[in-house]
């Protein structure tokens, strides 16, 4: 593709399989982007929030927002860049659910890119995609992150090792439970117990996305039985694990 076409384009796309670790996505001022996994999943983090993004969701990032994206395994990542003046995205980062048609439109747009939006086909594609995205529900797959250094250290420990007993995490963070309870409540509007339950469920979403069984995932995130895990999962995401992943 010629450099002149790239320079004048209003929509660009990338498709790459990333190894485990930090995902390096080039960004430019004036460009929003949508990133999703063709297969697998990734995690994304800003200063105050973290998301788990499986293959049937898309991370929508407005221009100028710093987001750290990581994968635990090899992931086929697709990214669609759109000029901010097209007004496709909201002003805040969000993860949107993807109905099958919306996902196919996104995939097709990545294949079609770069686009200057000078043809009826290109305009129709992006108009329909924008309309579909605007009506897709926001996926409740996020965790608020505390800004306090000690509380954040504990939060990152729980996210990395969800099955480890909370008392061990507290000991490693060198802080008392009462102190951290106050900080989590103040900075995340969740009790420490509520926050940890959500962190474990979101870690489970990642494992379920790798086609692991409900029983093995329950054990891996620290639940004593599949039934207690399913109850926690339903309480957080509104559906039992198998139905959530199927949808």
JSON list of C-alpha atoms in Angstrom, two decimals, residues 16-24 41 69-77:
[
{"chain": "A", "resi": 16, "resn": "UNK", "atom": "CA", "xyz": [-0.76, -9.33, 14.30]},
{"chain": "A", "resi": 17, "resn": "UNK", "atom": "CA", "xyz": [-0.26, -12.27, 16.64]},
{"chain": "A", "resi": 18, "resn": "UNK", "atom": "CA", "xyz": [1.45, -11.11, 19.83]},
{"chain": "A", "resi": 19, "resn": "UNK", "atom": "CA", "xyz": [3.57, -13.32, 22.08]},
{"chain": "A", "resi": 20, "resn": "UNK", "atom": "CA", "xyz": [2.91, -13.23, 25.84]},
{"chain": "A", "resi": 21, "resn": "UNK", "atom": "CA", "xyz": [3.72, -9.87, 27.40]},
{"chain": "A", "resi": 22, "resn": "UNK", "atom": "CA", "xyz": [3.18, -6.19, 26.65]},
{"chain": "A", "resi": 23, "resn": "UNK", "atom": "CA", "xyz": [1.32, -5.43, 23.42]},
{"chain": "A", "resi": 24, "resn": "UNK", "atom": "CA", "xyz": [2.91, -2.52, 21.58]},
{"chain": "A", "resi": 41, "resn": "UNK", "atom": "CA", "xyz": [-7.91, -12.52, 25.16]},
{"chain": "A", "resi": 69, "resn": "UNK", "atom": "CA", "xyz": [-2.30, -3.90, 27.11]},
{"chain": "A", "resi": 70, "resn": "UNK", "atom": "CA", "xyz": [-0.87, -7.29, 28.03]},
{"chain": "A", "resi": 71, "resn": "UNK", "atom": "CA", "xyz": [-1.38, -10.93, 27.09]},
{"chain": "A", "resi": 72, "resn": "UNK", "atom": "CA", "xyz": [-0.66, -14.04, 29.13]},
{"chain": "A", "resi": 73, "resn": "UNK", "atom": "CA", "xyz": [-0.44, -16.23, 26.01]},
{"chain": "A", "resi": 74, "resn": "UNK", "atom": "CA", "xyz": [-0.07, -15.75, 22.27]},
{"chain": "A", "resi": 75, "resn": "UNK", "atom": "CA", "xyz": [-3.06, -13.75, 21.08]},
{"chain": "A", "resi": 76, "resn": "UNK", "atom": "CA", "xyz": [-4.22, -12.78, 17.59]},
{"chain": "A", "resi": 77, "resn": "UNK", "atom": "CA", "xyz": [-4.81, -9.05, 18.02]}
]
